[in-house]
């Protein structure tokens, strides 16, 4: 790996850590950069998952004030998400690599659709809250949220692009709470899912230690940046960057 490739991976890690803390979809930054360095798709995905764990933890720590009073919610949703994340990681390792090459462009495309539609989902949520007089949703989300978190976490363990967007959409629609507090929970759940997948990958998967370390350091820095300045950044600019990089990733995968 050249010095320029190393710098690119490090910079992508910072960007991914920042974006993951604010909204999610940081994988759409790091994954194509890893592919550009010549790593096979599955190896790149595993290395990316391992590297982003410290960034997820960093982002969760940055949102610690918003986590106050949410221990029971985190335990309930986190336990379900751990099961889903482990299932997704097992699928990644057991399905043929050709399946990953076929599935990932579709997953990225779906993730980009979610990123683009996020403002409409947020607007729909606000209208629903206003129509209900500000009191809407089950206090703990009910079975619908548990099922949704299980499926989303399985997706996160398998690939993870827009994993945070899925979490925000589900919890935002099904919980009665401030979206910043929901975002704090999202960061914890993402750390748990990436962490359980990483533990499995450490023992049975191929990965690139240099890429892992570069992304880990970069995403840790990015997690703190996202927690401190995320509310000041333009969501439109963030979505534009994510969509651009995601399209490049799809193109690169299809022409390999």
mmCIF file of C-alpha atoms in Angstrom:
data_model
loop_
_atom_site.group_PDB
_atom_site.id
_atom_site.type_symbol
_atom_site.label_atom_id
_atom_site.label_comp_id
_atom_site.label_asym_id
_atom_site.label_seq_id
_atom_site.Cartn_x
_atom_site.Cartn_y
_atom_site.Cartn_z
ATOM 1 C CA UNK A 1 0.000 0.000 0.000
ATOM 2 C CA UNK A 2 1.488 3.356 -1.063
ATOM 3 C CA UNK A 3 1.645 6.429 1.167
ATOM 4 C CA UNK A 4 -1.049 8.100 -0.939
ATOM 5 C CA UNK A 5 -3.358 5.115 -0.605
ATOM 6 C CA UNK A 6 -2.766 5.124 3.147
ATOM 7 C CA UNK A 7 -3.593 8.825 3.365
ATOM 8 C CA UNK A 8 -6.738 8.295 1.298
ATOM 9 C CA UNK A 9 -7.921 5.501 3.607
ATOM 10 C CA UNK A 10 -7.154 7.590 6.694
ATOM 11 C CA UNK A 11 -9.059 10.580 5.285
ATOM 12 C CA UNK A 12 -11.961 8.324 4.321
ATOM 13 C CA UNK A 13 -11.999 7.000 7.888
ATOM 14 C CA UNK A 14 -12.340 10.527 9.257
ATOM 15 C CA UNK A 15 -15.163 11.249 6.824
ATOM 16 C CA UNK A 16 -16.924 7.976 7.606
ATOM 17 C CA UNK A 17 -16.645 8.482 11.359
ATOM 18 C CA UNK A 18 -18.059 11.994 11.044
ATOM 19 C CA UNK A 19 -20.945 11.018 8.788
ATOM 20 C CA UNK A 20 -21.785 7.879 10.782
ATOM 21 C CA UNK A 21 -22.122 9.912 13.965
ATOM 22 C CA UNK A 22 -24.373 12.475 12.308
ATOM 23 C CA UNK A 23 -26.599 10.284 10.157
ATOM 24 C CA UNK A 24 -24.966 7.024 9.019
ATOM 25 C CA UNK A 25 -23.784 5.815 5.593
ATOM 26 C CA UNK A 26 -20.078 6.314 6.286
ATOM 27 C CA UNK A 27 -19.390 2.944 4.658
ATOM 28 C CA UNK A 28 -20.212 4.578 1.341
ATOM 29 C CA UNK A 29 -17.068 6.673 1.863
ATOM 30 C CA UNK A 30 -14.600 4.042 3.070
ATOM 31 C CA UNK A 31 -15.723 1.019 1.040
ATOM 32 C CA UNK A 32 -15.016 2.432 -2.442
ATOM 33 C CA UNK A 33 -11.659 3.797 -1.267
ATOM 34 C CA UNK A 34 -10.665 0.325 -0.057
ATOM 35 C CA UNK A 35 -11.761 -1.135 -3.385
ATOM 36 C CA UNK A 36 -9.638 1.445 -5.193
ATOM 37 C CA UNK A 37 -6.542 0.212 -3.323
ATOM 38 C CA UNK A 38 -7.077 -3.241 -4.826
ATOM 39 C CA UNK A 39 -8.679 -5.101 -1.932
ATOM 40 C CA UNK A 40 -11.271 -7.754 -2.910
ATOM 41 C CA UNK A 41 -14.856 -6.731 -2.026
ATOM 42 C CA UNK A 42 -15.327 -9.154 0.886
ATOM 43 C CA UNK A 43 -11.900 -8.363 2.362
ATOM 44 C CA UNK A 44 -12.620 -4.648 1.974
ATOM 45 C CA UNK A 45 -15.977 -5.024 3.705
ATOM 46 C CA UNK A 46 -14.518 -6.980 6.627
ATOM 47 C CA UNK A 47 -11.623 -4.515 7.016
ATOM 48 C CA UNK A 48 -14.083 -1.644 6.888
ATOM 49 C CA UNK A 49 -16.319 -3.146 9.581
ATOM 50 C CA UNK A 50 -13.370 -3.746 11.898
ATOM 51 C CA UNK A 51 -12.022 -0.247 11.358
ATOM 52 C CA UNK A 52 -15.312 1.536 11.971
ATOM 53 C CA UNK A 53 -15.922 0.004 15.408
ATOM 54 C CA UNK A 54 -13.760 2.583 17.272
ATOM 55 C CA UNK A 55 -15.477 5.356 15.310
ATOM 56 C CA UNK A 56 -18.907 4.132 16.379
ATOM 57 C CA UNK A 57 -17.779 4.028 20.000
ATOM 58 C CA UNK A 58 -16.281 7.513 19.663
ATOM 59 C CA UNK A 59 -19.551 8.871 18.272
ATOM 60 C CA UNK A 60 -21.560 7.241 21.051
ATOM 61 C CA UNK A 61 -19.285 8.817 23.668
ATOM 62 C CA UNK A 62 -19.682 12.180 21.966
ATOM 63 C CA UNK A 63 -23.475 11.893 22.380
ATOM 64 C CA UNK A 64 -23.308 10.714 26.008
ATOM 65 C CA UNK A 65 -25.458 13.589 27.291
ATOM 66 C CA UNK A 66 -28.337 12.563 25.007
ATOM 67 C CA UNK A 67 -28.011 8.965 26.242
ATOM 68 C CA UNK A 68 -29.018 9.827 29.796
ATOM 69 C CA UNK A 69 -32.133 7.951 30.910
ATOM 70 C CA UNK A 70 -32.098 5.552 27.939
ATOM 71 C CA UNK A 71 -30.409 2.513 29.498
ATOM 72 C CA UNK A 72 -33.517 0.310 29.363
ATOM 73 C CA UNK A 73 -34.162 1.239 25.722
ATOM 74 C CA UNK A 74 -30.561 0.505 24.745
ATOM 75 C CA UNK A 75 -30.593 -2.865 26.511
ATOM 76 C CA UNK A 76 -33.845 -3.877 24.802
ATOM 77 C CA UNK A 77 -32.940 -2.734 21.292
ATOM 78 C CA UNK A 78 -29.283 -3.624 21.675
ATOM 79 C CA UNK A 79 -29.953 -7.269 22.519
ATOM 80 C CA UNK A 80 -32.088 -7.716 19.405
ATOM 81 C CA UNK A 81 -29.565 -5.849 17.272
ATOM 82 C CA UNK A 82 -26.696 -8.044 18.470
ATOM 83 C CA UNK A 83 -28.546 -11.127 17.249
ATOM 84 C CA UNK A 84 -29.246 -9.502 13.887
ATOM 85 C CA UNK A 85 -25.680 -8.250 13.484
ATOM 86 C CA UNK A 86 -24.227 -11.681 14.186
ATOM 87 C CA UNK A 87 -26.622 -13.283 11.691
ATOM 88 C CA UNK A 88 -25.606 -10.792 9.005
ATOM 89 C CA UNK A 89 -21.902 -11.402 9.635
ATOM 90 C CA UNK A 90 -22.419 -15.165 9.354
ATOM 91 C CA UNK A 91 -24.228 -14.663 6.049
ATOM 92 C CA UNK A 92 -21.307 -12.627 4.731
ATOM 93 C CA UNK A 93 -18.883 -15.421 5.562
ATOM 94 C CA UNK A 94 -21.027 -18.333 4.373
ATOM 95 C CA UNK A 95 -22.442 -17.008 1.114
ATOM 96 C CA UNK A 96 -20.156 -17.346 -1.935
ATOM 97 C CA UNK A 97 -18.033 -14.270 -2.678
ATOM 98 C CA UNK A 98 -19.757 -14.037 -6.066
ATOM 99 C CA UNK A 99 -23.006 -13.469 -4.187
ATOM 100 C CA UNK A 100 -21.438 -10.506 -2.398
ATOM 101 C CA UNK A 101 -20.247 -9.039 -5.703
ATOM 102 C CA UNK A 102 -23.822 -9.292 -7.003
ATOM 103 C CA UNK A 103 -25.677 -8.144 -3.894
ATOM 104 C CA UNK A 104 -23.552 -5.170 -2.799
ATOM 105 C CA UNK A 105 -24.307 -2.858 -5.776
ATOM 106 C CA UNK A 106 -28.019 -3.440 -5.097
ATOM 107 C CA UNK A 107 -27.549 -2.748 -1.376
ATOM 108 C CA UNK A 108 -25.642 0.452 -2.099
ATOM 109 C CA UNK A 109 -28.362 1.598 -4.518
ATOM 110 C CA UNK A 110 -31.045 0.948 -1.896
ATOM 111 C CA UNK A 111 -28.951 2.766 0.704
ATOM 112 C CA UNK A 112 -28.642 5.793 -1.567
ATOM 113 C CA UNK A 113 -32.404 5.837 -2.039
ATOM 114 C CA UNK A 114 -32.783 5.893 1.742
ATOM 115 C CA UNK A 115 -30.300 8.746 2.052
ATOM 116 C CA UNK A 116 -32.133 10.783 -0.588
ATOM 117 C CA UNK A 117 -35.557 10.084 0.937
ATOM 118 C CA UNK A 118 -34.512 10.829 4.514
ATOM 119 C CA UNK A 119 -35.767 14.465 4.461
ATOM 120 C CA UNK A 120 -39.190 13.258 3.298
ATOM 121 C CA UNK A 121 -39.263 10.657 6.082
ATOM 122 C CA UNK A 122 -38.416 13.353 8.624
ATOM 123 C CA UNK A 123 -41.123 15.645 7.202
ATOM 124 C CA UNK A 124 -43.665 12.821 7.364
ATOM 125 C CA UNK A 125 -42.714 12.237 10.982
ATOM 126 C CA UNK A 126 -43.211 15.913 11.838
ATOM 127 C CA UNK A 127 -46.628 15.956 10.163
ATOM 128 C CA UNK A 128 -47.608 12.813 12.059
ATOM 129 C CA UNK A 129 -46.526 14.380 15.358
ATOM 130 C CA UNK A 130 -48.405 17.605 14.622
ATOM 131 C CA UNK A 131 -51.551 15.699 13.659
ATOM 132 C CA UNK A 132 -51.358 13.742 16.919
ATOM 133 C CA UNK A 133 -50.722 16.850 18.991
ATOM 134 C CA UNK A 134 -47.075 15.950 19.507
ATOM 135 C CA UNK A 135 -47.880 12.597 21.139
ATOM 136 C CA UNK A 136 -47.275 9.722 18.773
ATOM 137 C CA UNK A 137 -45.747 6.270 18.708
ATOM 138 C CA UNK A 138 -45.497 3.441 21.192
ATOM 139 C CA UNK A 139 -43.333 4.322 24.246
ATOM 140 C CA UNK A 140 -40.859 1.554 23.399
ATOM 141 C CA UNK A 141 -41.669 0.992 19.730
ATOM 142 C CA UNK A 142 -43.380 -2.344 20.304
ATOM 143 C CA UNK A 143 -42.844 -5.510 18.238
ATOM 144 C CA UNK A 144 -42.637 -3.517 14.992
ATOM 145 C CA UNK A 145 -39.512 -1.708 16.155
ATOM 146 C CA UNK A 146 -37.891 -4.866 17.512
ATOM 147 C CA UNK A 147 -38.488 -6.672 14.224
ATOM 148 C CA UNK A 148 -37.244 -3.724 12.208
ATOM 149 C CA UNK A 149 -34.091 -3.411 14.300
ATOM 150 C CA UNK A 150 -33.427 -7.148 13.929
ATOM 151 C CA UNK A 151 -33.641 -6.961 10.133
ATOM 152 C CA UNK A 152 -31.676 -3.699 9.899
ATOM 153 C CA UNK A 153 -28.927 -5.087 12.128
ATOM 154 C CA UNK A 154 -28.679 -8.239 9.997
ATOM 155 C CA UNK A 155 -28.175 -5.934 7.035
ATOM 156 C CA UNK A 156 -25.602 -3.981 9.066
ATOM 157 C CA UNK A 157 -23.662 -7.120 9.954
ATOM 158 C CA UNK A 158 -23.639 -8.116 6.282
ATOM 159 C CA UNK A 159 -22.642 -4.781 4.751
ATOM 160 C CA UNK A 160 -23.716 -1.707 6.717
ATOM 161 C CA UNK A 161 -24.069 1.139 4.193
ATOM 162 C CA UNK A 162 -26.950 3.378 5.384
ATOM 163 C CA UNK A 163 -27.369 1.159 8.447
ATOM 164 C CA UNK A 164 -27.690 4.309 10.572
ATOM 165 C CA UNK A 165 -30.286 5.767 8.202
ATOM 166 C CA UNK A 166 -32.406 2.640 8.661
ATOM 167 C CA UNK A 167 -32.148 2.938 12.437
ATOM 168 C CA UNK A 168 -33.075 6.621 12.434
ATOM 169 C CA UNK A 169 -36.047 6.024 10.161
ATOM 170 C CA UNK A 170 -37.386 3.155 12.286
ATOM 171 C CA UNK A 171 -36.883 4.743 15.693
ATOM 172 C CA UNK A 172 -37.949 8.170 14.482
ATOM 173 C CA UNK A 173 -41.284 6.823 13.274
ATOM 174 C CA UNK A 174 -41.972 4.410 16.142
ATOM 175 C CA UNK A 175 -40.628 6.133 19.247
ATOM 176 C CA UNK A 176 -41.869 9.193 21.131
ATOM 177 C CA UNK A 177 -38.647 11.079 21.676
ATOM 178 C CA UNK A 178 -36.387 13.853 20.463
ATOM 179 C CA UNK A 179 -34.513 12.967 17.285
ATOM 180 C CA UNK A 180 -31.174 13.920 18.827
ATOM 181 C CA UNK A 181 -31.740 11.385 21.623
ATOM 182 C CA UNK A 182 -32.731 8.829 19.000
ATOM 183 C CA UNK A 183 -29.538 9.601 17.094
ATOM 184 C CA UNK A 184 -27.543 8.936 20.272
ATOM 185 C CA UNK A 185 -29.163 5.502 20.573
ATOM 186 C CA UNK A 186 -28.424 4.879 16.905
ATOM 187 C CA UNK A 187 -24.715 5.418 17.539
ATOM 188 C CA UNK A 188 -24.696 2.899 20.393
ATOM 189 C CA UNK A 189 -26.600 0.284 18.380
ATOM 190 C CA UNK A 190 -24.252 0.733 15.411
ATOM 191 C CA UNK A 191 -21.264 0.240 17.721
ATOM 192 C CA UNK A 192 -22.790 -2.974 19.084
ATOM 193 C CA UNK A 193 -23.607 -4.406 15.667
ATOM 194 C CA UNK A 194 -20.221 -3.514 14.181
ATOM 195 C CA UNK A 195 -18.559 -4.836 17.312
ATOM 196 C CA UNK A 196 -20.228 -8.271 17.285
ATOM 197 C CA UNK A 197 -19.479 -8.648 13.573
ATOM 198 C CA UNK A 198 -15.877 -7.568 14.176
ATOM 199 C CA UNK A 199 -15.374 -10.185 16.888
ATOM 200 C CA UNK A 200 -16.448 -12.916 14.476
ATOM 201 C CA UNK A 201 -14.353 -11.512 11.629
ATOM 202 C CA UNK A 202 -11.210 -11.395 13.781
ATOM 203 C CA UNK A 203 -11.206 -15.173 14.073
ATOM 204 C CA UNK A 204 -12.513 -16.432 10.746
ATOM 205 C CA UNK A 205 -12.265 -13.757 8.041
ATOM 206 C CA UNK A 206 -9.521 -12.276 5.893
ATOM 207 C CA UNK A 207 -8.779 -8.600 6.389
ATOM 208 C CA UNK A 208 -6.034 -6.026 5.864
ATOM 209 C CA UNK A 209 -4.536 -4.869 9.176
ATOM 210 C CA UNK A 210 -3.113 -1.681 7.690
ATOM 211 C CA UNK A 211 -6.512 -0.649 6.340
ATOM 212 C CA UNK A 212 -8.180 -1.570 9.632
ATOM 213 C CA UNK A 213 -5.798 0.565 11.699
ATOM 214 C CA UNK A 214 -5.997 3.552 9.349
ATOM 215 C CA UNK A 215 -9.802 3.523 9.348
ATOM 216 C CA UNK A 216 -9.904 2.937 13.118
ATOM 217 C CA UNK A 217 -7.793 5.998 13.891
ATOM 218 C CA UNK A 218 -9.542 8.127 11.296
ATOM 219 C CA UNK A 219 -13.068 7.111 12.310
ATOM 220 C CA UNK A 220 -12.298 7.746 15.997
ATOM 221 C CA UNK A 221 -11.322 11.307 15.132
ATOM 222 C CA UNK A 222 -14.347 11.616 12.870
ATOM 223 C CA UNK A 223 -16.678 10.391 15.604
ATOM 224 C CA UNK A 224 -15.672 13.296 17.813
ATOM 225 C CA UNK A 225 -15.952 15.767 14.935
ATOM 226 C CA UNK A 226 -19.425 14.503 14.104
ATOM 227 C CA UNK A 227 -20.590 14.784 17.697
ATOM 228 C CA UNK A 228 -19.283 18.346 18.100
ATOM 229 C CA UNK A 229 -20.086 20.010 14.799
ATOM 230 C CA UNK A 230 -22.631 17.692 13.193
ATOM 231 C CA UNK A 231 -25.615 19.907 13.956
ATOM 232 C CA UNK A 232 -23.937 22.808 12.136
ATOM 233 C CA UNK A 233 -23.306 20.958 8.902
ATOM 234 C CA UNK A 234 -25.706 21.157 5.992
ATOM 235 C CA UNK A 235 -27.605 17.857 5.603
ATOM 236 C CA UNK A 236 -27.957 18.620 1.906
ATOM 237 C CA UNK A 237 -24.183 18.777 1.443
ATOM 238 C CA UNK A 238 -23.701 15.535 3.375
ATOM 239 C CA UNK A 239 -26.295 13.722 1.281
ATOM 240 C CA UNK A 240 -24.733 15.011 -1.925
ATOM 241 C CA UNK A 241 -21.303 13.665 -0.902
ATOM 242 C CA UNK A 242 -22.737 10.291 0.127
ATOM 243 C CA UNK A 243 -24.719 9.888 -3.089
ATOM 244 C CA UNK A 244 -21.730 10.855 -5.249
ATOM 245 C CA UNK A 245 -19.377 8.422 -3.550
ATOM 246 C CA UNK A 246 -22.029 5.700 -3.543
ATOM 247 C CA UNK A 247 -22.557 5.992 -7.288
ATOM 248 C CA UNK A 248 -18.809 5.755 -7.815
ATOM 249 C CA UNK A 249 -18.764 2.602 -5.670
ATOM 250 C CA UNK A 250 -21.530 1.008 -7.743
ATOM 251 C CA UNK A 251 -19.718 1.835 -10.982
ATOM 252 C CA UNK A 252 -16.448 0.443 -9.658
ATOM 253 C CA UNK A 253 -18.082 -2.807 -8.528
ATOM 254 C CA UNK A 254 -19.873 -3.302 -11.840
ATOM 255 C CA UNK A 255 -16.758 -2.795 -13.968
ATOM 256 C CA UNK A 256 -14.443 -5.019 -11.898
#
